[in-house]
mmCIF file of C-alpha atoms in Angstrom:
data_model
loop_
_atom_site.group_PDB
_atom_site.id
_atom_site.type_symbol
_atom_site.label_atom_id
_atom_site.label_comp_id
_atom_site.label_asym_id
_atom_site.label_seq_id
_atom_site.Cartn_x
_atom_site.Cartn_y
_atom_site.Cartn_z
ATOM 1 C CA MET A 123 -8.651 -91.632 13.175
ATOM 2 C CA VAL A 124 -12.297 -92.597 13.151
ATOM 3 C CA GLY A 125 -12.867 -90.692 16.335
ATOM 4 C CA ARG A 126 -11.183 -87.584 14.983
ATOM 5 C CA HIS A 127 -13.113 -87.740 11.741
ATOM 6 C CA THR A 128 -16.367 -88.087 13.633
ATOM 7 C CA PHE A 129 -15.492 -85.067 15.811
ATOM 8 C CA TRP A 130 -14.801 -82.908 12.750
ATOM 9 C CA GLN A 131 -18.033 -83.934 11.095
ATOM 10 C CA ARG A 132 -19.956 -83.083 14.267
ATOM 11 C CA ASN A 133 -18.305 -79.674 14.824
ATOM 12 C CA ARG A 134 -17.380 -78.272 11.416
ATOM 13 C CA PHE A 135 -20.552 -76.193 11.009
ATOM 14 C CA PRO A 136 -20.230 -74.371 14.358
ATOM 15 C CA LEU A 137 -16.551 -73.801 13.654
ATOM 16 C CA LEU A 138 -17.305 -72.431 10.186
ATOM 17 C CA ALA A 139 -19.967 -70.162 11.638
ATOM 18 C CA LEU A 140 -17.505 -68.895 14.244
ATOM 19 C CA LEU A 141 -14.890 -68.264 11.558
ATOM 20 C CA MET A 142 -17.372 -66.310 9.450
ATOM 21 C CA ILE A 143 -18.358 -64.168 12.462
ATOM 22 C CA VAL A 144 -14.685 -63.355 13.129
ATOM 23 C CA LEU A 145 -14.123 -62.432 9.484
ATOM 24 C CA LEU A 146 -17.211 -60.195 9.467
ATOM 25 C CA MET A 147 -16.079 -58.459 12.638
ATOM 26 C CA CYS A 148 -12.647 -57.819 11.143
ATOM 27 C CA SER A 149 -14.268 -56.478 7.993
ATOM 28 C CA ALA A 150 -16.497 -54.172 10.043
ATOM 29 C CA CYS A 151 -13.490 -52.904 11.989
ATOM 30 C CA THR A 152 -11.679 -52.187 8.744
ATOM 31 C CA GLN A 153 -14.707 -50.333 7.375
ATOM 32 C CA ASN A 154 -15.088 -48.312 10.559
ATOM 33 C CA ASN A 155 -11.417 -47.351 10.535
ATOM 34 C CA THR A 156 -11.642 -46.390 6.887
ATOM 35 C CA ALA A 157 -14.750 -44.300 7.546
ATOM 36 C CA THR A 158 -13.049 -42.609 10.491
ATOM 37 C CA ASN A 159 -10.099 -41.731 8.292
ATOM 38 C CA GLY A 160 -12.468 -40.271 5.692
ATOM 39 C CA GLN A 161 -11.204 -42.593 2.958
ATOM 40 C CA SER A 162 -14.436 -44.320 1.982
ATOM 41 C CA GLN A 163 -17.062 -41.745 2.950
ATOM 42 C CA ALA A 164 -18.530 -39.389 0.389
ATOM 43 C CA PRO A 165 -17.489 -35.727 0.651
ATOM 44 C CA ILE A 166 -19.657 -33.273 2.562
ATOM 45 C CA LYS A 167 -21.298 -31.134 -0.114
ATOM 46 C CA ILE A 168 -21.913 -27.477 0.688
ATOM 47 C CA GLY A 169 -24.022 -25.441 -1.735
ATOM 48 C CA VAL A 170 -23.340 -21.765 -2.371
ATOM 49 C CA SER A 171 -24.845 -19.205 -4.718
ATOM 50 C CA VAL A 172 -22.297 -16.577 -5.746
ATOM 51 C CA SER A 173 -22.568 -13.445 -7.881
ATOM 52 C CA LEU A 174 -20.104 -14.006 -10.711
ATOM 53 C CA SER A 175 -21.811 -11.446 -12.955
ATOM 54 C CA GLY A 176 -23.980 -8.378 -12.471
ATOM 55 C CA ASP A 177 -23.662 -5.566 -9.941
ATOM 56 C CA PHE A 178 -22.057 -7.716 -7.261
ATOM 57 C CA SER A 179 -19.608 -9.576 -9.487
ATOM 58 C CA ALA A 180 -16.434 -8.232 -7.836
ATOM 59 C CA ASP A 181 -17.785 -8.991 -4.377
ATOM 60 C CA GLY A 182 -19.132 -12.332 -5.535
ATOM 61 C CA LYS A 183 -15.748 -13.435 -6.834
ATOM 62 C CA ALA A 184 -14.082 -12.411 -3.565
ATOM 63 C CA THR A 185 -16.766 -14.299 -1.632
ATOM 64 C CA GLU A 186 -16.199 -17.412 -3.739
ATOM 65 C CA GLN A 187 -12.462 -17.164 -3.035
ATOM 66 C CA GLY A 188 -13.070 -16.966 0.709
ATOM 67 C CA TYR A 189 -15.274 -20.048 0.789
ATOM 68 C CA GLN A 190 -12.880 -21.997 -1.435
ATOM 69 C CA LEU A 191 -9.824 -21.008 0.577
ATOM 70 C CA TRP A 192 -11.552 -22.190 3.752
ATOM 71 C CA ALA A 193 -12.498 -25.512 2.142
ATOM 72 C CA ASP A 194 -8.928 -26.040 0.912
ATOM 73 C CA THR A 195 -7.598 -25.426 4.412
ATOM 74 C CA VAL A 196 -10.125 -27.759 6.045
ATOM 75 C CA ASN A 197 -9.407 -30.514 3.536
ATOM 76 C CA LYS A 198 -5.649 -30.239 4.055
ATOM 77 C CA ASN A 199 -6.303 -30.824 7.747
ATOM 78 C CA GLY A 200 -8.488 -33.899 7.383
ATOM 79 C CA GLY A 201 -11.872 -32.405 6.489
ATOM 80 C CA LEU A 202 -14.957 -32.185 8.715
ATOM 81 C CA LEU A 203 -15.544 -35.218 10.915
ATOM 82 C CA GLY A 204 -12.952 -37.018 8.812
ATOM 83 C CA ARG A 205 -14.741 -36.260 5.518
ATOM 84 C CA GLN A 206 -13.529 -33.990 2.766
ATOM 85 C CA VAL A 207 -15.515 -30.860 1.889
ATOM 86 C CA LYS A 208 -16.744 -30.206 -1.633
ATOM 87 C CA LEU A 209 -18.237 -26.818 -2.523
ATOM 88 C CA ASP A 210 -21.084 -26.718 -5.034
ATOM 89 C CA PHE A 211 -21.140 -23.227 -6.589
ATOM 90 C CA LEU A 212 -23.922 -21.760 -8.734
ATOM 91 C CA SER A 213 -23.861 -18.237 -10.170
ATOM 92 C CA ASP A 214 -26.857 -15.996 -9.450
ATOM 93 C CA GLY A 215 -25.968 -13.003 -11.630
ATOM 94 C CA SER A 216 -26.665 -10.674 -8.660
ATOM 95 C CA ASN A 217 -30.342 -11.437 -9.191
ATOM 96 C CA THR A 218 -32.909 -12.098 -6.457
ATOM 97 C CA THR A 219 -34.985 -14.449 -8.611
ATOM 98 C CA GLN A 220 -31.977 -16.506 -9.652
ATOM 99 C CA VAL A 221 -30.662 -16.828 -6.104
ATOM 100 C CA VAL A 222 -33.966 -18.430 -5.060
ATOM 101 C CA THR A 223 -33.767 -20.860 -7.982
ATOM 102 C CA ASN A 224 -30.167 -21.676 -7.112
ATOM 103 C CA TYR A 225 -30.826 -22.617 -3.484
ATOM 104 C CA GLN A 226 -33.843 -24.685 -4.445
ATOM 105 C CA LYS A 227 -31.624 -26.583 -6.879
ATOM 106 C CA LEU A 228 -28.732 -26.957 -4.423
ATOM 107 C CA ILE A 229 -31.037 -28.442 -1.784
ATOM 108 C CA THR A 230 -33.650 -30.424 -3.733
ATOM 109 C CA ASN A 231 -31.817 -31.445 -6.920
ATOM 110 C CA ASN A 232 -28.154 -31.537 -5.897
ATOM 111 C CA HIS A 233 -28.987 -32.789 -2.393
ATOM 112 C CA ASP A 234 -26.189 -30.780 -0.798
ATOM 113 C CA ASP A 235 -25.667 -31.511 2.879
ATOM 114 C CA LEU A 236 -25.243 -27.875 3.933
ATOM 115 C CA VAL A 237 -25.416 -24.372 2.475
ATOM 116 C CA PHE A 238 -23.528 -21.100 2.873
ATOM 117 C CA GLY A 239 -25.095 -17.714 2.214
ATOM 118 C CA PRO A 240 -24.592 -15.517 -0.882
ATOM 119 C CA TYR A 241 -23.126 -12.022 -1.050
ATOM 120 C CA SER A 242 -25.242 -9.021 0.012
ATOM 121 C CA THR A 243 -28.279 -8.427 2.168
ATOM 122 C CA LEU A 244 -30.379 -8.135 -0.982
ATOM 123 C CA LEU A 245 -29.713 -11.758 -1.967
ATOM 124 C CA THR A 246 -29.435 -13.202 1.528
ATOM 125 C CA LYS A 247 -33.025 -12.274 2.384
ATOM 126 C CA PRO A 248 -34.718 -14.503 -0.218
ATOM 127 C CA ALA A 249 -31.997 -17.169 0.009
ATOM 128 C CA SER A 250 -32.504 -17.597 3.757
ATOM 129 C CA VAL A 251 -36.246 -18.108 3.226
ATOM 130 C CA VAL A 252 -35.566 -21.006 0.852
ATOM 131 C CA ALA A 253 -33.060 -22.577 3.237
ATOM 132 C CA ASN A 254 -35.497 -22.229 6.117
ATOM 133 C CA ARG A 255 -38.242 -23.949 4.126
ATOM 134 C CA TYR A 256 -36.091 -27.080 3.960
ATOM 135 C CA GLY A 257 -34.735 -26.857 7.513
ATOM 136 C CA TYR A 258 -31.212 -25.823 6.500
ATOM 137 C CA ALA A 259 -28.969 -23.613 8.630
ATOM 138 C CA MET A 260 -27.419 -20.750 6.644
ATOM 139 C CA LEU A 261 -24.148 -19.274 7.846
ATOM 140 C CA GLU A 262 -22.995 -16.163 6.014
ATOM 141 C CA GLY A 263 -20.857 -13.070 6.466
ATOM 142 C CA SER A 264 -22.055 -10.571 3.888
ATOM 143 C CA GLY A 265 -25.803 -10.310 4.457
ATOM 144 C CA GLY A 266 -26.085 -8.335 7.664
ATOM 145 C CA GLY A 267 -28.702 -5.702 6.882
ATOM 146 C CA PRO A 268 -31.394 -5.355 9.583
ATOM 147 C CA SER A 269 -34.176 -6.580 7.301
ATOM 148 C CA VAL A 270 -32.570 -10.036 7.121
ATOM 149 C CA PHE A 271 -33.308 -10.517 10.808
ATOM 150 C CA THR A 272 -36.906 -9.295 10.847
ATOM 151 C CA GLN A 273 -38.306 -12.104 8.680
ATOM 152 C CA GLY A 274 -39.174 -14.351 11.621
ATOM 153 C CA LEU A 275 -36.567 -16.935 10.629
ATOM 154 C CA HIS A 276 -34.336 -18.889 12.991
ATOM 155 C CA ASN A 277 -31.954 -20.468 10.495
ATOM 156 C CA ILE A 278 -29.843 -17.466 9.409
ATOM 157 C CA PHE A 279 -26.544 -16.602 11.136
ATOM 158 C CA ASP A 280 -24.327 -13.661 10.205
ATOM 159 C CA VAL A 281 -20.741 -13.985 11.479
ATOM 160 C CA THR A 282 -19.954 -10.299 10.861
ATOM 161 C CA ALA A 283 -20.746 -7.350 13.139
ATOM 162 C CA PRO A 284 -24.275 -5.983 12.529
ATOM 163 C CA ILE A 285 -24.213 -3.769 9.452
ATOM 164 C CA VAL A 286 -26.341 -0.983 10.883
ATOM 165 C CA ASN A 287 -23.698 -0.222 13.523
ATOM 166 C CA GLN A 288 -20.583 -0.491 11.403
ATOM 167 C CA MET A 289 -20.212 3.252 10.766
ATOM 168 C CA ASP A 290 -20.663 4.118 14.455
ATOM 169 C CA SER A 291 -16.905 4.044 14.989
ATOM 170 C CA PHE A 292 -16.332 6.630 12.244
ATOM 171 C CA VAL A 293 -19.081 8.893 13.591
ATOM 172 C CA GLU A 294 -17.562 8.645 17.063
ATOM 173 C CA TYR A 295 -14.223 9.757 15.642
ATOM 174 C CA ILE A 296 -15.748 12.758 13.829
ATOM 175 C CA LEU A 297 -17.621 13.882 16.926
ATOM 176 C CA SER A 298 -14.424 13.539 18.989
ATOM 177 C CA LEU A 299 -12.736 16.278 16.934
ATOM 178 C CA PRO A 300 -12.490 19.777 18.405
ATOM 179 C CA ALA A 301 -15.475 21.920 17.412
ATOM 180 C CA ASP A 302 -13.361 24.223 15.226
ATOM 181 C CA GLN A 303 -12.024 21.245 13.213
ATOM 182 C CA ARG A 304 -15.206 19.239 12.950
ATOM 183 C CA PRO A 305 -17.056 19.330 9.587
ATOM 184 C CA GLN A 306 -20.074 21.631 9.741
ATOM 185 C CA ALA A 307 -22.224 19.955 7.077
ATOM 186 C CA VAL A 308 -22.540 16.523 5.515
ATOM 187 C CA ALA A 309 -23.662 15.307 2.083
ATOM 188 C CA TYR A 310 -25.211 11.826 2.135
ATOM 189 C CA ALA A 311 -25.851 9.587 -0.851
ATOM 190 C CA THR A 312 -26.979 5.986 -0.577
ATOM 191 C CA GLU A 313 -28.393 3.176 -2.645
ATOM 192 C CA ASP A 314 -31.840 2.038 -1.529
ATOM 193 C CA ASP A 315 -30.143 -1.243 -0.683
ATOM 194 C CA PRO A 316 -30.941 -2.987 2.641
ATOM 195 C CA PHE A 317 -27.198 -3.123 3.345
ATOM 196 C CA THR A 318 -26.260 0.493 2.694
ATOM 197 C CA GLN A 319 -29.275 2.588 3.633
ATOM 198 C CA PRO A 320 -29.694 1.527 7.295
ATOM 199 C CA MET A 321 -26.015 2.212 7.955
ATOM 200 C CA ILE A 322 -26.148 5.662 6.354
ATOM 201 C CA ASP A 323 -29.409 6.644 8.017
ATOM 202 C CA ARG A 324 -27.983 5.730 11.415
ATOM 203 C CA ALA A 325 -24.813 7.740 10.714
ATOM 204 C CA ARG A 326 -26.968 10.722 9.745
ATOM 205 C CA GLN A 327 -29.014 10.406 12.930
ATOM 206 C CA LEU A 328 -25.918 10.281 15.141
ATOM 207 C CA LEU A 329 -24.171 13.150 13.375
ATOM 208 C CA GLU A 330 -27.236 15.372 13.524
ATOM 209 C CA GLN A 331 -27.575 14.583 17.227
ATOM 210 C CA GLY A 332 -23.946 15.670 17.543
ATOM 211 C CA GLY A 333 -24.684 19.003 15.882
ATOM 212 C CA VAL A 334 -23.410 18.285 12.359
ATOM 213 C CA LYS A 335 -25.945 19.550 9.824
ATOM 214 C CA THR A 336 -27.163 17.775 6.710
ATOM 215 C CA ALA A 337 -26.311 19.660 3.532
ATOM 216 C CA SER A 338 -27.737 17.066 1.141
ATOM 217 C CA TYR A 339 -29.355 13.624 1.296
ATOM 218 C CA GLN A 340 -29.896 11.496 -1.815
ATOM 219 C CA MET A 341 -31.248 7.979 -2.097
ATOM 220 C CA TYR A 342 -31.172 6.237 -5.472
ATOM 221 C CA PRO A 343 -32.106 2.822 -6.896
ATOM 222 C CA ALA A 344 -29.519 0.091 -6.504
ATOM 223 C CA GLU A 345 -29.833 -0.500 -10.263
ATOM 224 C CA THR A 346 -28.465 2.987 -11.045
ATOM 225 C CA THR A 347 -25.588 3.018 -13.523
ATOM 226 C CA ASP A 348 -25.157 6.745 -14.165
ATOM 227 C CA PHE A 349 -23.887 8.347 -10.966
ATOM 228 C CA THR A 350 -22.936 11.698 -12.489
ATOM 229 C CA PRO A 351 -26.068 13.627 -11.389
ATOM 230 C CA ILE A 352 -25.707 12.334 -7.846
ATOM 231 C CA ALA A 353 -22.024 13.236 -7.726
ATOM 232 C CA GLN A 354 -22.790 16.721 -9.066
ATOM 233 C CA LYS A 355 -25.342 17.348 -6.346
ATOM 234 C CA ILE A 356 -22.838 16.280 -3.687
ATOM 235 C CA ILE A 357 -20.239 18.634 -5.174
ATOM 236 C CA ALA A 358 -22.760 21.485 -5.342
ATOM 237 C CA SER A 359 -23.555 21.058 -1.640
ATOM 238 C CA ASN A 360 -19.989 22.077 -0.792
ATOM 239 C CA ALA A 361 -20.196 19.779 2.258
ATOM 240 C CA GLN A 362 -17.055 19.220 4.297
ATOM 241 C CA LEU A 363 -17.931 15.565 4.888
ATOM 242 C CA VAL A 364 -19.275 13.046 2.348
ATOM 243 C CA VAL A 365 -20.944 9.863 3.616
ATOM 244 C CA LEU A 366 -21.624 7.270 0.911
ATOM 245 C CA GLY A 367 -23.864 4.213 1.107
ATOM 246 C CA SER A 368 -22.112 2.625 -1.832
ATOM 247 C CA MET A 369 -20.953 -0.595 -3.425
ATOM 248 C CA LEU A 370 -17.822 -0.825 -5.577
ATOM 249 C CA PRO A 371 -19.230 0.637 -8.836
ATOM 250 C CA ASP A 372 -20.726 3.815 -7.359
ATOM 251 C CA ALA A 373 -17.855 4.386 -4.900
ATOM 252 C CA THR A 374 -15.463 4.242 -7.839
ATOM 253 C CA ALA A 375 -17.606 6.605 -9.929
ATOM 254 C CA TYR A 376 -17.872 9.169 -7.110
ATOM 255 C CA VAL A 377 -14.122 9.292 -6.525
ATOM 256 C CA GLN A 378 -13.501 9.707 -10.246
ATOM 257 C CA ALA A 379 -16.024 12.578 -10.402
ATOM 258 C CA PHE A 380 -14.726 14.305 -7.254
ATOM 259 C CA LYS A 381 -11.154 14.170 -8.513
ATOM 260 C CA GLN A 382 -12.117 15.463 -11.948
ATOM 261 C CA GLN A 383 -14.062 18.360 -10.428
ATOM 262 C CA HIS A 384 -11.353 19.092 -7.801
ATOM 263 C CA PHE A 385 -13.893 18.630 -5.025
ATOM 264 C CA ASN A 386 -11.931 18.157 -1.795
ATOM 265 C CA PRO A 387 -14.070 17.650 1.314
ATOM 266 C CA LYS A 388 -12.330 17.216 4.652
ATOM 267 C CA ALA A 389 -13.341 13.562 4.778
ATOM 268 C CA ILE A 390 -14.982 10.879 2.644
ATOM 269 C CA VAL A 391 -16.316 7.624 4.061
ATOM 270 C CA ALA A 392 -17.956 4.872 2.008
ATOM 271 C CA SER A 393 -19.821 1.809 3.242
ATOM 272 C CA ALA A 394 -18.224 -0.433 0.602
ATOM 273 C CA GLY A 395 -15.885 -0.005 -2.332
ATOM 274 C CA PRO A 396 -12.678 1.219 -0.674
ATOM 275 C CA ASP A 397 -12.517 -2.114 1.170
ATOM 276 C CA GLN A 398 -12.047 -3.967 -2.120
ATOM 277 C CA GLY A 399 -8.312 -3.400 -2.416
ATOM 278 C CA ALA A 400 -6.963 -3.367 -5.959
ATOM 279 C CA GLN A 401 -10.458 -3.644 -7.412
ATOM 280 C CA PHE A 402 -11.061 -0.147 -6.016
ATOM 281 C CA THR A 403 -7.660 1.486 -6.447
ATOM 282 C CA GLY A 404 -7.133 0.215 -9.997
ATOM 283 C CA PRO A 405 -10.083 1.976 -11.688
ATOM 284 C CA ILE A 406 -9.589 5.266 -9.795
ATOM 285 C CA GLY A 407 -5.954 5.616 -10.808
ATOM 286 C CA GLY A 408 -3.982 3.902 -8.074
ATOM 287 C CA ALA A 409 -3.638 3.848 -4.303
ATOM 288 C CA SER A 410 -2.441 7.461 -4.220
ATOM 289 C CA VAL A 411 -5.914 8.571 -5.343
ATOM 290 C CA ALA A 412 -7.478 6.602 -2.487
ATOM 291 C CA GLU A 413 -5.316 8.449 0.053
ATOM 292 C CA GLY A 414 -7.344 9.572 3.060
ATOM 293 C CA ILE A 415 -10.604 7.784 2.183
ATOM 294 C CA PHE A 416 -12.276 6.103 5.162
ATOM 295 C CA PHE A 417 -14.410 2.968 5.285
ATOM 296 C CA PRO A 418 -15.918 0.812 8.031
ATOM 297 C CA ASN A 419 -15.128 -2.850 8.335
ATOM 298 C CA ALA A 420 -14.869 -5.759 10.722
ATOM 299 C CA TRP A 421 -11.626 -7.239 9.365
ATOM 300 C CA ALA A 422 -8.083 -6.330 8.368
ATOM 301 C CA PRO A 423 -5.145 -8.481 7.249
ATOM 302 C CA GLY A 424 -3.065 -7.374 10.236
ATOM 303 C CA LEU A 425 -5.519 -8.372 12.979
ATOM 304 C CA THR A 426 -4.094 -10.874 15.447
ATOM 305 C CA THR A 427 -7.270 -12.931 15.414
ATOM 306 C CA TYR A 428 -7.906 -16.652 15.070
ATOM 307 C CA GLN A 429 -6.142 -18.115 11.988
ATOM 308 C CA ASN A 430 -5.950 -14.675 10.345
ATOM 309 C CA ALA A 431 -2.226 -14.696 9.581
ATOM 310 C CA GLN A 432 -2.482 -18.181 8.115
ATOM 311 C CA MET A 433 -5.451 -17.211 5.944
ATOM 312 C CA VAL A 434 -3.577 -14.193 4.561
ATOM 313 C CA GLN A 435 -0.533 -16.349 3.815
ATOM 314 C CA ASP A 436 -2.641 -19.024 2.115
ATOM 315 C CA TYR A 437 -4.566 -16.432 0.102
ATOM 316 C CA ILE A 438 -1.405 -14.888 -1.330
ATOM 317 C CA ALA A 439 -0.007 -18.333 -2.135
ATOM 318 C CA LYS A 440 -3.218 -19.320 -3.987
ATOM 319 C CA TYR A 441 -4.384 -16.082 -5.589
ATOM 320 C CA GLY A 442 -1.323 -13.800 -5.555
ATOM 321 C CA GLY A 443 -1.199 -10.095 -4.747
ATOM 322 C CA THR A 444 -0.529 -8.565 -1.359
ATOM 323 C CA ALA A 445 -2.301 -8.612 1.991
ATOM 324 C CA ASP A 446 -3.759 -5.134 1.405
ATOM 325 C CA GLN A 447 -5.398 -6.355 -1.800
ATOM 326 C CA ILE A 448 -7.493 -9.014 -0.055
ATOM 327 C CA SER A 449 -11.166 -8.118 -0.069
ATOM 328 C CA ALA A 450 -13.059 -8.065 3.206
ATOM 329 C CA ASP A 451 -15.679 -10.214 1.421
ATOM 330 C CA THR A 452 -13.111 -13.008 1.316
ATOM 331 C CA ALA A 453 -12.562 -12.776 5.062
ATOM 332 C CA GLU A 454 -16.315 -12.726 5.734
ATOM 333 C CA ALA A 455 -16.842 -15.925 3.748
ATOM 334 C CA TYR A 456 -13.846 -17.584 5.395
ATOM 335 C CA ALA A 457 -15.217 -16.657 8.832
ATOM 336 C CA ALA A 458 -18.543 -18.311 7.988
ATOM 337 C CA GLY A 459 -16.613 -21.480 7.229
ATOM 338 C CA GLN A 460 -14.709 -21.247 10.497
ATOM 339 C CA VAL A 461 -17.932 -21.058 12.493
ATOM 340 C CA LEU A 462 -19.420 -23.969 10.553
ATOM 341 C CA ALA A 463 -16.391 -26.149 11.301
ATOM 342 C CA GLN A 464 -16.576 -25.382 15.025
ATOM 343 C CA ALA A 465 -20.345 -25.950 15.128
ATOM 344 C CA VAL A 466 -19.984 -29.308 13.346
ATOM 345 C CA ASN A 467 -17.310 -30.377 15.824
ATOM 346 C CA LYS A 468 -19.457 -29.306 18.787
ATOM 347 C CA ALA A 469 -22.512 -31.116 17.424
ATOM 348 C CA HIS A 470 -20.464 -34.106 16.198
ATOM 349 C CA SER A 471 -22.801 -34.037 13.224
ATOM 350 C CA ILE A 472 -23.649 -32.295 9.962
ATOM 351 C CA ASP A 473 -27.355 -32.778 10.579
ATOM 352 C CA ASN A 474 -28.962 -29.368 10.088
ATOM 353 C CA LYS A 475 -31.323 -29.765 13.023
ATOM 354 C CA GLN A 476 -28.416 -30.416 15.374
ATOM 355 C CA LEU A 477 -26.388 -27.574 13.866
ATOM 356 C CA LEU A 478 -29.279 -25.149 14.382
ATOM 357 C CA ALA A 479 -29.459 -26.151 18.029
ATOM 358 C CA THR A 480 -25.697 -25.696 18.424
ATOM 359 C CA LEU A 481 -25.692 -22.275 16.776
ATOM 360 C CA HIS A 482 -28.585 -21.124 18.967
ATOM 361 C CA ALA A 483 -27.048 -22.494 22.192
ATOM 362 C CA GLY A 484 -25.129 -19.336 23.108
ATOM 363 C CA ASN A 485 -21.742 -20.744 22.124
ATOM 364 C CA THR A 486 -18.849 -18.404 21.333
ATOM 365 C CA PHE A 487 -16.948 -19.170 18.129
ATOM 366 C CA GLN A 488 -13.531 -17.903 17.055
ATOM 367 C CA THR A 489 -12.943 -16.359 13.641
ATOM 368 C CA LEU A 490 -10.446 -14.150 11.869
ATOM 369 C CA GLN A 491 -12.936 -11.292 12.359
ATOM 370 C CA GLY A 492 -12.980 -11.846 16.128
ATOM 371 C CA ASP A 493 -15.401 -13.655 18.426
ATOM 372 C CA VAL A 494 -18.855 -14.634 17.213
ATOM 373 C CA LYS A 495 -21.900 -15.177 19.408
ATOM 374 C CA PHE A 496 -25.411 -15.210 17.993
ATOM 375 C CA ASN A 497 -28.559 -13.686 19.462
ATOM 376 C CA ASP A 498 -32.006 -15.221 18.939
ATOM 377 C CA VAL A 499 -32.326 -13.928 15.368
ATOM 378 C CA GLY A 500 -28.781 -14.773 14.251
ATOM 379 C CA GLU A 501 -26.932 -11.466 14.630
ATOM 380 C CA ASN A 502 -23.383 -11.539 15.965
ATOM 381 C CA VAL A 503 -23.648 -9.664 19.266
ATOM 382 C CA ASP A 504 -19.892 -9.930 19.874
ATOM 383 C CA GLY A 505 -19.018 -8.436 16.481
ATOM 384 C CA LYS A 506 -17.304 -5.066 16.319
ATOM 385 C CA GLY A 507 -16.852 -2.595 13.480
ATOM 386 C CA PHE A 508 -13.702 -0.536 13.063
ATOM 387 C CA THR A 509 -12.677 2.459 10.978
ATOM 388 C CA PHE A 510 -10.065 2.062 8.267
ATOM 389 C CA GLN A 511 -8.319 4.563 6.015
ATOM 390 C CA TRP A 512 -6.126 4.440 2.953
ATOM 391 C CA GLN A 513 -2.732 5.853 3.907
ATOM 392 C CA GLY A 514 0.534 5.719 1.973
ATOM 393 C CA GLY A 515 -0.701 3.144 -0.497
ATOM 394 C CA SER A 516 -2.104 0.689 2.049
ATOM 395 C CA VAL A 517 -5.022 0.305 4.443
ATOM 396 C CA GLN A 518 -4.573 1.257 8.099
ATOM 397 C CA ARG A 519 -6.811 0.711 11.106
ATOM 398 C CA VAL A 520 -7.304 4.187 12.534
ATOM 399 C CA TYR A 521 -10.143 4.043 15.076
ATOM 400 C CA PRO A 522 -10.679 3.224 17.889
ATOM 401 C CA ALA A 523 -7.200 3.855 19.228
ATOM 402 C CA SER A 524 -7.103 0.457 20.945
ATOM 403 C CA ILE A 525 -6.812 -1.356 17.607
ATOM 404 C CA ALA A 526 -5.206 1.411 15.510
ATOM 405 C CA THR A 527 -2.112 0.879 13.417
ATOM 406 C CA ALA A 528 -1.974 4.591 12.525
ATOM 407 C CA LYS A 529 -3.603 7.871 13.485
ATOM 408 C CA PRO A 530 -6.389 9.151 11.208
ATOM 409 C CA VAL A 531 -5.321 11.574 8.494
ATOM 410 C CA TYR A 532 -7.679 14.537 8.706
ATOM 411 C CA PRO A 533 -8.429 16.567 6.722
ATOM 412 C CA LYS A 534 -8.042 14.399 3.642
ATOM 413 C CA PRO A 535 -5.167 15.422 1.318
ATOM 414 C CA ASN A 536 -6.141 17.017 -1.986
ATOM 415 C CA TRP A 537 -6.350 14.730 -5.003
ATOM 416 C CA PRO A 538 -2.951 14.002 -6.617
#
């Protein structure tokens, strides 16, 4: 007994130390497993400024829905790198000054890990400058005007097809018509917005090169609220084709004025507005009034692209309505989230420096809008724009023929 007691006295401290080491190792393993499962780690916070009031309020709400729907889907599937995603929304009132304030707050006060872009080229330009100042990558889908990519920044990435080219498909269709059916003159009207004007000016250039004359060209401040004089000048031009560089409010006002004045051109195409589903058809008097109106876009609910069917199903379950009522803004925001998730997985990190390197590495990402691959300034060189048209109460893809769900209706039916 004495010998045993002496042995214990001699060896109890090393044994205790060994026991403590084992316990600490077990504790560390438990913590690592918990962290891997995302149970003890803080959520990944992503800051976003959205336009919940002002000129872009309809688009801003649709953008917010797209980001939130993406986050819900990611979280149901385990989050990013095993961590849940939490979106930090601030409203910018469609104001360039407020959007700057918002991103400064999201980054410096709220200490969000990542940021998404706002709606519109107008707001994305100043927002991307703020994000760049703090070394943040900014993925977005609704700020694709050319001026966004001439600021000398390398932190902005637009997942949508370049805006300036999005009406090319429609112009190609018009110029493919037999000469005796083609419109002879065009009336153009566009906001002086960096999203709308470049697209309309390019369409004008291509149509004039194709021999279609300009009957009228109007550019007006984006802050305009009375569109009656502009609509009257378009009507007075008696043009067979009307090309509008519009957002939802002015597109709606023009259709209301054209219908009231029984002005029936052979075709109407609008940069934005008709793509907003029920938010467009409701104020103009229903989908029958939208019949025959064209618009360019990079997304449709029926595309057989990555996760598109699931997104449409989840949207209807969460927000209601039908597939045709889903705004393209929602899809653009969702696509930005898809690219972020893939970039995070490739980088194995949410560190902005590593994400910037991954996004600039020439990788191809999959989204519900199609493949995404960024050039040096952040434009999606794999993005494609298509032509859509309201037909029979729903939206159809009509050009090019390779993706069409219906043939274009031309000339446009008279107003009901």
